[in-house]
Amino acid sequence: MEQFLKSNEWQWRLARTIVQGILGVIVANIDLIFGQVVLDPAWRALVVALVMAVLSPVMAELDSGGTA
């Protein structure tokens, strides 16, 4: 797990990018997955943008090992 979070090798960077994209897709379709609440497409785009805005700096901090 430490390699996944902190390694700067291309395959680990690619894996982190893929996981981040998968999380974005899950968040974008959370209403379809659970089938309880239907989000307006405008709200869906806003939620995805907010999640990505939080995930990007978190992933950058993990990548830097806390030295940023």
PDB file of N, CA, C and O in Angstrom:
ATOM      1  N   MET A   1       0.829  -1.195   0.000  1.00  0.00           N
ATOM      2  CA  MET A   1       0.000   0.000   0.000  1.00  0.00           C
ATOM      3  C   MET A   1       0.873   1.259   0.000  1.00  0.00           C
ATOM      4  O   MET A   1       0.515   2.237  -0.635  1.00  0.00           O
ATOM      5  N   GLU A   2       1.999   1.188   0.706  1.00  0.00           N
ATOM      6  CA  GLU A   2       2.871   2.356   0.750  1.00  0.00           C
ATOM      7  C   GLU A   2       3.424   2.674  -0.634  1.00  0.00           C
ATOM      8  O   GLU A   2       3.527   3.830  -1.022  1.00  0.00           O
ATOM      9  N   GLN A   3       3.758   1.626  -1.398  1.00  0.00           N
ATOM     10  CA  GLN A   3       4.228   1.845  -2.760  1.00  0.00           C
ATOM     11  C   GLN A   3       3.153   2.510  -3.604  1.00  0.00           C
ATOM     12  O   GLN A   3       3.435   3.421  -4.374  1.00  0.00           O
ATOM     13  N   PHE A   4       1.927   2.047  -3.460  1.00  0.00           N
ATOM     14  CA  PHE A   4       0.818   2.625  -4.223  1.00  0.00           C
ATOM     15  C   PHE A   4       0.662   4.107  -3.916  1.00  0.00           C
ATOM     16  O   PHE A   4       0.437   4.918  -4.808  1.00  0.00           O
ATOM     17  N   LEU A   5       0.771   4.467  -2.655  1.00  0.00           N
ATOM     18  CA  LEU A   5       0.530   5.852  -2.256  1.00  0.00           C
ATOM     19  C   LEU A   5       1.716   6.783  -2.498  1.00  0.00           C
ATOM     20  O   LEU A   5       1.519   7.965  -2.784  1.00  0.00           O
ATOM     21  N   LYS A   6       2.947   6.267  -2.397  1.00  0.00           N
ATOM     22  CA  LYS A   6       4.095   7.176  -2.391  1.00  0.00           C
ATOM     23  C   LYS A   6       5.077   6.998  -3.531  1.00  0.00           C
ATOM     24  O   LYS A   6       5.901   7.873  -3.756  1.00  0.00           O
ATOM     25  N   SER A   7       5.001   5.891  -4.252  1.00  0.00           N
ATOM     26  CA  SER A   7       5.982   5.656  -5.309  1.00  0.00           C
ATOM     27  C   SER A   7       5.764   6.620  -6.472  1.00  0.00           C
ATOM     28  O   SER A   7       4.636   6.944  -6.829  1.00  0.00           O
ATOM     29  N   ASN A   8       6.862   7.069  -7.048  1.00  0.00           N
ATOM     30  CA  ASN A   8       6.783   7.984  -8.180  1.00  0.00           C
ATOM     31  C   ASN A   8       7.043   7.265  -9.505  1.00  0.00           C
ATOM     32  O   ASN A   8       7.216   7.906 -10.531  1.00  0.00           O
ATOM     33  N   GLU A   9       7.066   5.938  -9.472  1.00  0.00           N
ATOM     34  CA  GLU A   9       7.239   5.179 -10.703  1.00  0.00           C
ATOM     35  C   GLU A   9       5.972   5.295 -11.538  1.00  0.00           C
ATOM     36  O   GLU A   9       4.877   5.464 -11.014  1.00  0.00           O
ATOM     37  N   TRP A  10       6.138   5.204 -12.857  1.00  0.00           N
ATOM     38  CA  TRP A  10       5.025   5.468 -13.768  1.00  0.00           C
ATOM     39  C   TRP A  10       3.835   4.557 -13.518  1.00  0.00           C
ATOM     40  O   TRP A  10       2.691   5.007 -13.606  1.00  0.00           O
ATOM     41  N   GLN A  11       4.061   3.284 -13.201  1.00  0.00           N
ATOM     42  CA  GLN A  11       2.928   2.373 -13.020  1.00  0.00           C
ATOM     43  C   GLN A  11       2.113   2.714 -11.777  1.00  0.00           C
ATOM     44  O   GLN A  11       0.893   2.562 -11.780  1.00  0.00           O
ATOM     45  N   TRP A  12       2.752   3.224 -10.738  1.00  0.00           N
ATOM     46  CA  TRP A  12       2.005   3.603  -9.525  1.00  0.00           C
ATOM     47  C   TRP A  12       1.278   4.927  -9.726  1.00  0.00           C
ATOM     48  O   TRP A  12       0.180   5.117  -9.218  1.00  0.00           O
ATOM     49  N   ARG A  13       1.899   5.844 -10.466  1.00  0.00           N
ATOM     50  CA  ARG A  13       1.197   7.098 -10.790  1.00  0.00           C
ATOM     51  C   ARG A  13      -0.028   6.809 -11.643  1.00  0.00           C
ATOM     52  O   ARG A  13      -1.098   7.385 -11.420  1.00  0.00           O
ATOM     53  N   LEU A  14       0.123   5.898 -12.611  1.00  0.00           N
ATOM     54  CA  LEU A  14      -1.004   5.508 -13.449  1.00  0.00           C
ATOM     55  C   LEU A  14      -2.098   4.856 -12.612  1.00  0.00           C
ATOM     56  O   LEU A  14      -3.290   5.168 -12.772  1.00  0.00           O
ATOM     57  N   ALA A  15      -1.722   3.973 -11.702  1.00  0.00           N
ATOM     58  CA  ALA A  15      -2.707   3.304 -10.842  1.00  0.00           C
ATOM     59  C   ALA A  15      -3.462   4.319  -9.982  1.00  0.00           C
ATOM     60  O   ALA A  15      -4.687   4.229  -9.829  1.00  0.00           O
ATOM     61  N   ARG A  16      -2.754   5.304  -9.436  1.00  0.00           N
ATOM     62  CA  ARG A  16      -3.425   6.336  -8.622  1.00  0.00           C
ATOM     63  C   ARG A  16      -4.386   7.153  -9.470  1.00  0.00           C
ATOM     64  O   ARG A  16      -5.495   7.480  -9.029  1.00  0.00           O
ATOM     65  N   THR A  17      -3.998   7.473 -10.696  1.00  0.00           N
ATOM     66  CA  THR A  17      -4.871   8.228 -11.592  1.00  0.00           C
ATOM     67  C   THR A  17      -6.123   7.432 -11.931  1.00  0.00           C
ATOM     68  O   THR A  17      -7.237   7.973 -11.949  1.00  0.00           O
ATOM     69  N   ILE A  18      -5.960   6.143 -12.183  1.00  0.00           N
ATOM     70  CA  ILE A  18      -7.111   5.284 -12.498  1.00  0.00           C
ATOM     71  C   ILE A  18      -8.050   5.192 -11.309  1.00  0.00           C
ATOM     72  O   ILE A  18      -9.271   5.313 -11.470  1.00  0.00           O
ATOM     73  N   VAL A  19      -7.497   5.001 -10.114  1.00  0.00           N
ATOM     74  CA  VAL A  19      -8.348   4.927  -8.915  1.00  0.00           C
ATOM     75  C   VAL A  19      -9.092   6.239  -8.707  1.00  0.00           C
ATOM     76  O   VAL A  19     -10.280   6.247  -8.374  1.00  0.00           O
ATOM     77  N   GLN A  20      -8.418   7.355  -8.924  1.00  0.00           N
ATOM     78  CA  GLN A  20      -9.071   8.655  -8.781  1.00  0.00           C
ATOM     79  C   GLN A  20     -10.213   8.793  -9.788  1.00  0.00           C
ATOM     80  O   GLN A  20     -11.295   9.283  -9.451  1.00  0.00           O
ATOM     81  N   GLY A  21     -10.003   8.344 -11.010  1.00  0.00           N
ATOM     82  CA  GLY A  21     -11.058   8.396 -12.025  1.00  0.00           C
ATOM     83  C   GLY A  21     -12.232   7.505 -11.668  1.00  0.00           C
ATOM     84  O   GLY A  21     -13.396   7.879 -11.842  1.00  0.00           O
ATOM     85  N   ILE A  22     -11.942   6.312 -11.158  1.00  0.00           N
ATOM     86  CA  ILE A  22     -13.018   5.394 -10.740  1.00  0.00           C
ATOM     87  C   ILE A  22     -13.834   6.003  -9.618  1.00  0.00           C
ATOM     88  O   ILE A  22     -15.065   5.934  -9.621  1.00  0.00           O
ATOM     89  N   LEU A  23     -13.163   6.621  -8.651  1.00  0.00           N
ATOM     90  CA  LEU A  23     -13.889   7.288  -7.562  1.00  0.00           C
ATOM     91  C   LEU A  23     -14.779   8.404  -8.109  1.00  0.00           C
ATOM     92  O   LEU A  23     -15.906   8.590  -7.645  1.00  0.00           O
ATOM     93  N   GLY A  24     -14.289   9.151  -9.089  1.00  0.00           N
ATOM     94  CA  GLY A  24     -15.096  10.204  -9.701  1.00  0.00           C
ATOM     95  C   GLY A  24     -16.332   9.648 -10.385  1.00  0.00           C
ATOM     96  O   GLY A  24     -17.424  10.202 -10.268  1.00  0.00           O
ATOM     97  N   VAL A  25     -16.177   8.534 -11.089  1.00  0.00           N
ATOM     98  CA  VAL A  25     -17.325   7.916 -11.762  1.00  0.00           C
ATOM     99  C   VAL A  25     -18.331   7.397 -10.740  1.00  0.00           C
ATOM    100  O   VAL A  25     -19.549   7.556 -10.914  1.00  0.00           O
ATOM    101  N   ILE A  26     -17.847   6.793  -9.670  1.00  0.00           N
ATOM    102  CA  ILE A  26     -18.756   6.289  -8.631  1.00  0.00           C
ATOM    103  C   ILE A  26     -19.536   7.434  -8.007  1.00  0.00           C
ATOM    104  O   ILE A  26     -20.751   7.353  -7.828  1.00  0.00           O
ATOM    105  N   VAL A  27     -18.837   8.517  -7.686  1.00  0.00           N
ATOM    106  CA  VAL A  27     -19.520   9.664  -7.092  1.00  0.00           C
ATOM    107  C   VAL A  27     -20.520  10.265  -8.072  1.00  0.00           C
ATOM    108  O   VAL A  27     -21.630  10.652  -7.688  1.00  0.00           O
ATOM    109  N   ALA A  28     -20.153  10.322  -9.344  1.00  0.00           N
ATOM    110  CA  ALA A  28     -21.049  10.900 -10.350  1.00  0.00           C
ATOM    111  C   ALA A  28     -22.330  10.089 -10.490  1.00  0.00           C
ATOM    112  O   ALA A  28     -23.383  10.635 -10.817  1.00  0.00           O
ATOM    113  N   ASN A  29     -22.252   8.799 -10.243  1.00  0.00           N
ATOM    114  CA  ASN A  29     -23.404   7.924 -10.446  1.00  0.00           C
ATOM    115  C   ASN A  29     -23.931   7.317  -9.156  1.00  0.00           C
ATOM    116  O   ASN A  29     -24.599   6.284  -9.184  1.00  0.00           O
ATOM    117  N   ILE A  30     -23.641   7.940  -8.045  1.00  0.00           N
ATOM    118  CA  ILE A  30     -24.070   7.402  -6.748  1.00  0.00           C
ATOM    119  C   ILE A  30     -25.591   7.284  -6.663  1.00  0.00           C
ATOM    120  O   ILE A  30     -26.108   6.347  -6.068  1.00  0.00           O
ATOM    121  N   ASP A  31     -26.294   8.195  -7.310  1.00  0.00           N
ATOM    122  CA  ASP A  31     -27.759   8.122  -7.284  1.00  0.00           C
ATOM    123  C   ASP A  31     -28.253   6.917  -8.081  1.00  0.00           C
ATOM    124  O   ASP A  31     -29.220   6.260  -7.692  1.00  0.00           O
ATOM    125  N   LEU A  32     -27.577   6.604  -9.175  1.00  0.00           N
ATOM    126  CA  LEU A  32     -27.971   5.439  -9.967  1.00  0.00           C
ATOM    127  C   LEU A  32     -27.591   4.137  -9.268  1.00  0.00           C
ATOM    128  O   LEU A  32     -28.302   3.134  -9.375  1.00  0.00           O
ATOM    129  N   ILE A  33     -26.488   4.148  -8.551  1.00  0.00           N
ATOM    130  CA  ILE A  33     -26.033   2.945  -7.857  1.00  0.00           C
ATOM    131  C   ILE A  33     -26.994   2.578  -6.736  1.00  0.00           C
ATOM    132  O   ILE A  33     -27.373   1.414  -6.584  1.00  0.00           O
ATOM    133  N   PHE A  34     -27.388   3.555  -5.941  1.00  0.00           N
ATOM    134  CA  PHE A  34     -28.275   3.267  -4.819  1.00  0.00           C
ATOM    135  C   PHE A  34     -29.744   3.343  -5.192  1.00  0.00           C
ATOM    136  O   PHE A  34     -30.578   2.742  -4.531  1.00  0.00           O
ATOM    137  N   GLY A  35     -30.072   4.108  -6.220  1.00  0.00           N
ATOM    138  CA  GLY A  35     -31.440   4.172  -6.710  1.00  0.00           C
ATOM    139  C   GLY A  35     -32.435   4.847  -5.787  1.00  0.00           C
ATOM    140  O   GLY A  35     -33.636   4.725  -5.971  1.00  0.00           O
ATOM    141  N   GLN A  36     -31.962   5.585  -4.813  1.00  0.00           N
ATOM    142  CA  GLN A  36     -32.856   6.229  -3.856  1.00  0.00           C
ATOM    143  C   GLN A  36     -33.150   7.682  -4.215  1.00  0.00           C
ATOM    144  O   GLN A  36     -34.275   8.133  -4.113  1.00  0.00           O
ATOM    145  N   VAL A  37     -32.124   8.380  -4.606  1.00  0.00           N
ATOM    146  CA  VAL A  37     -32.242   9.810  -4.876  1.00  0.00           C
ATOM    147  C   VAL A  37     -31.770  10.069  -6.303  1.00  0.00           C
ATOM    148  O   VAL A  37     -30.773   9.516  -6.737  1.00  0.00           O
ATOM    149  N   VAL A  38     -32.484  10.901  -7.006  1.00  0.00           N
ATOM    150  CA  VAL A  38     -32.077  11.263  -8.362  1.00  0.00           C
ATOM    151  C   VAL A  38     -31.513  12.675  -8.317  1.00  0.00           C
ATOM    152  O   VAL A  38     -32.198  13.611  -7.898  1.00  0.00           O
ATOM    153  N   LEU A  39     -30.265  12.808  -8.739  1.00  0.00           N
ATOM    154  CA  LEU A  39     -29.630  14.121  -8.763  1.00  0.00           C
ATOM    155  C   LEU A  39     -29.846  14.778 -10.118  1.00  0.00           C
ATOM    156  O   LEU A  39     -29.781  14.124 -11.153  1.00  0.00           O
ATOM    157  N   ASP A  40     -30.087  16.061 -10.088  1.00  0.00           N
ATOM    158  CA  ASP A  40     -30.154  16.855 -11.304  1.00  0.00           C
ATOM    159  C   ASP A  40     -28.766  16.838 -11.961  1.00  0.00           C
ATOM    160  O   ASP A  40     -27.751  16.860 -11.252  1.00  0.00           O
ATOM    161  N   PRO A  41     -28.689  16.771 -13.275  1.00  0.00           N
ATOM    162  CA  PRO A  41     -27.370  16.729 -13.936  1.00  0.00           C
ATOM    163  C   PRO A  41     -26.453  17.894 -13.561  1.00  0.00           C
ATOM    164  O   PRO A  41     -25.241  17.727 -13.481  1.00  0.00           O
ATOM    165  N   ALA A  42     -27.013  19.057 -13.322  1.00  0.00           N
ATOM    166  CA  ALA A  42     -26.185  20.201 -12.921  1.00  0.00           C
ATOM    167  C   ALA A  42     -25.559  19.955 -11.553  1.00  0.00           C
ATOM    168  O   ALA A  42     -24.383  20.259 -11.324  1.00  0.00           O
ATOM    169  N   TRP A  43     -26.323  19.395 -10.628  1.00  0.00           N
ATOM    170  CA  TRP A  43     -25.796  19.084  -9.299  1.00  0.00           C
ATOM    171  C   TRP A  43     -24.768  17.964  -9.371  1.00  0.00           C
ATOM    172  O   TRP A  43     -23.780  17.960  -8.653  1.00  0.00           O
ATOM    173  N   ARG A  44     -25.015  17.008 -10.248  1.00  0.00           N
ATOM    174  CA  ARG A  44     -24.081  15.897 -10.410  1.00  0.00           C
ATOM    175  C   ARG A  44     -22.719  16.423 -10.844  1.00  0.00           C
ATOM    176  O   ARG A  44     -21.687  16.027 -10.315  1.00  0.00           O
ATOM    177  N   ALA A  45     -22.707  17.332 -11.816  1.00  0.00           N
ATOM    178  CA  ALA A  45     -21.444  17.906 -12.281  1.00  0.00           C
ATOM    179  C   ALA A  45     -20.741  18.675 -11.166  1.00  0.00           C
ATOM    180  O   ALA A  45     -19.512  18.598 -11.021  1.00  0.00           O
ATOM    181  N   LEU A  46     -21.509  19.395 -10.368  1.00  0.00           N
ATOM    182  CA  LEU A  46     -20.937  20.144  -9.255  1.00  0.00           C
ATOM    183  C   LEU A  46     -20.329  19.210  -8.218  1.00  0.00           C
ATOM    184  O   LEU A  46     -19.218  19.440  -7.728  1.00  0.00           O
ATOM    185  N   VAL A  47     -21.031  18.141  -7.889  1.00  0.00           N
ATOM    186  CA  VAL A  47     -20.526  17.183  -6.894  1.00  0.00           C
ATOM    187  C   VAL A  47     -19.239  16.527  -7.382  1.00  0.00           C
ATOM    188  O   VAL A  47     -18.271  16.392  -6.630  1.00  0.00           O
ATOM    189  N   VAL A  48     -19.201  16.125  -8.640  1.00  0.00           N
ATOM    190  CA  VAL A  48     -17.993  15.503  -9.188  1.00  0.00           C
ATOM    191  C   VAL A  48     -16.827  16.487  -9.161  1.00  0.00           C
ATOM    192  O   VAL A  48     -15.704  16.131  -8.782  1.00  0.00           O
ATOM    193  N   ALA A  49     -17.083  17.728  -9.535  1.00  0.00           N
ATOM    194  CA  ALA A  49     -16.024  18.740  -9.518  1.00  0.00           C
ATOM    195  C   ALA A  49     -15.497  18.958  -8.103  1.00  0.00           C
ATOM    196  O   ALA A  49     -14.285  19.070  -7.891  1.00  0.00           O
ATOM    197  N   LEU A  50     -16.395  18.991  -7.122  1.00  0.00           N
ATOM    198  CA  LEU A  50     -15.973  19.163  -5.734  1.00  0.00           C
ATOM    199  C   LEU A  50     -15.148  17.971  -5.243  1.00  0.00           C
ATOM    200  O   LEU A  50     -14.135  18.142  -4.564  1.00  0.00           O
ATOM    201  N   VAL A  51     -15.585  16.775  -5.580  1.00  0.00           N
ATOM    202  CA  VAL A  51     -14.839  15.582  -5.158  1.00  0.00           C
ATOM    203  C   VAL A  51     -13.447  15.575  -5.790  1.00  0.00           C
ATOM    204  O   VAL A  51     -12.452  15.304  -5.118  1.00  0.00           O
ATOM    205  N   MET A  52     -13.365  15.887  -7.071  1.00  0.00           N
ATOM    206  CA  MET A  52     -12.064  15.924  -7.734  1.00  0.00           C
ATOM    207  C   MET A  52     -11.188  17.049  -7.173  1.00  0.00           C
ATOM    208  O   MET A  52      -9.972  16.897  -7.075  1.00  0.00           O
ATOM    209  N   ALA A  53     -11.808  18.162  -6.804  1.00  0.00           N
ATOM    210  CA  ALA A  53     -11.050  19.266  -6.222  1.00  0.00           C
ATOM    211  C   ALA A  53     -10.445  18.866  -4.878  1.00  0.00           C
ATOM    212  O   ALA A  53      -9.385  19.359  -4.505  1.00  0.00           O
ATOM    213  N   VAL A  54     -11.098  17.972  -4.171  1.00  0.00           N
ATOM    214  CA  VAL A  54     -10.567  17.484  -2.893  1.00  0.00           C
ATOM    215  C   VAL A  54      -9.568  16.354  -3.132  1.00  0.00           C
ATOM    216  O   VAL A  54      -8.524  16.300  -2.493  1.00  0.00           O
ATOM    217  N   LEU A  55      -9.868  15.453  -4.061  1.00  0.00           N
ATOM    218  CA  LEU A  55      -8.992  14.307  -4.305  1.00  0.00           C
ATOM    219  C   LEU A  55      -7.635  14.716  -4.877  1.00  0.00           C
ATOM    220  O   LEU A  55      -6.612  14.125  -4.517  1.00  0.00           O
ATOM    221  N   SER A  56      -7.598  15.690  -5.736  1.00  0.00           N
ATOM    222  CA  SER A  56      -6.334  16.079  -6.376  1.00  0.00           C
ATOM    223  C   SER A  56      -5.285  16.525  -5.362  1.00  0.00           C
ATOM    224  O   SER A  56      -4.164  16.010  -5.376  1.00  0.00           O
ATOM    225  N   PRO A  57      -5.589  17.456  -4.459  1.00  0.00           N
ATOM    226  CA  PRO A  57      -4.557  17.841  -3.490  1.00  0.00           C
ATOM    227  C   PRO A  57      -4.238  16.725  -2.490  1.00  0.00           C
ATOM    228  O   PRO A  57      -3.098  16.606  -2.042  1.00  0.00           O
ATOM    229  N   VAL A  58      -5.219  15.900  -2.160  1.00  0.00           N
ATOM    230  CA  VAL A  58      -4.957  14.775  -1.252  1.00  0.00           C
ATOM    231  C   VAL A  58      -3.973  13.817  -1.896  1.00  0.00           C
ATOM    232  O   VAL A  58      -3.002  13.380  -1.270  1.00  0.00           O
ATOM    233  N   MET A  59      -4.193  13.486  -3.167  1.00  0.00           N
ATOM    234  CA  MET A  59      -3.285  12.582  -3.878  1.00  0.00           C
ATOM    235  C   MET A  59      -1.902  13.230  -4.027  1.00  0.00           C
ATOM    236  O   MET A  59      -0.890  12.560  -3.915  1.00  0.00           O
ATOM    237  N   ALA A  60      -1.843  14.528  -4.266  1.00  0.00           N
ATOM    238  CA  ALA A  60      -0.551  15.219  -4.383  1.00  0.00           C
ATOM    239  C   ALA A  60       0.192  15.180  -3.061  1.00  0.00           C
ATOM    240  O   ALA A  60       1.416  14.985  -3.026  1.00  0.00           O
ATOM    241  N   GLU A  61      -0.517  15.342  -1.967  1.00  0.00           N
ATOM    242  CA  GLU A  61       0.120  15.298  -0.648  1.00  0.00           C
ATOM    243  C   GLU A  61       0.640  13.896  -0.347  1.00  0.00           C
ATOM    244  O   GLU A  61       1.735  13.732   0.182  1.00  0.00           O
ATOM    245  N   LEU A  62      -0.155  12.899  -0.692  1.00  0.00           N
ATOM    246  CA  LEU A  62       0.306  11.519  -0.484  1.00  0.00           C
ATOM    247  C   LEU A  62       1.517  11.229  -1.357  1.00  0.00           C
ATOM    248  O   LEU A  62       2.449  10.542  -0.929  1.00  0.00           O
ATOM    249  N   ASP A  63       1.527  11.750  -2.569  1.00  0.00           N
ATOM    250  CA  ASP A  63       2.628  11.534  -3.498  1.00  0.00           C
ATOM    251  C   ASP A  63       3.910  12.184  -2.992  1.00  0.00           C
ATOM    252  O   ASP A  63       4.990  11.648  -3.165  1.00  0.00           O
ATOM    253  N   SER A  64       3.794  13.337  -2.360  1.00  0.00           N
ATOM    254  CA  SER A  64       4.977  14.041  -1.890  1.00  0.00           C
ATOM    255  C   SER A  64       5.498  13.478  -0.586  1.00  0.00           C
ATOM    256  O   SER A  64       6.594  13.834  -0.160  1.00  0.00           O
ATOM    257  N   GLY A  65       4.736  12.625   0.058  1.00  0.00           N
ATOM    258  CA  GLY A  65       5.174  12.050   1.323  1.00  0.00           C
ATOM    259  C   GLY A  65       5.115  13.027   2.470  1.00  0.00           C
ATOM    260  O   GLY A  65       5.807  12.880   3.467  1.00  0.00           O
ATOM    261  N   GLY A  66       4.311  14.083   2.323  1.00  0.00           N
ATOM    262  CA  GLY A  66       4.158  15.054   3.394  1.00  0.00           C
ATOM    263  C   GLY A  66       5.211  16.146   3.387  1.00  0.00           C
ATOM    264  O   GLY A  66       5.333  16.890   4.337  1.00  0.00           O
ATOM    265  N   THR A  67       5.980  16.254   2.297  1.00  0.00           N
ATOM    266  CA  THR A  67       7.034  17.267   2.240  1.00  0.00           C
ATOM    267  C   THR A  67       6.638  18.494   1.448  1.00  0.00           C
ATOM    268  O   THR A  67       7.425  19.403   1.288  1.00  0.00           O
ATOM    269  N   ALA A  68       5.409  18.526   0.937  1.00  0.00           N
ATOM    270  CA  ALA A  68       4.977  19.669   0.112  1.00  0.00           C
ATOM    271  C   ALA A  68       4.618  20.850   0.982  1.00  0.00           C
ATOM    272  O   ALA A  68       4.285  20.769   2.104  1.00  0.00           O
TER     273      ALA A  68
END
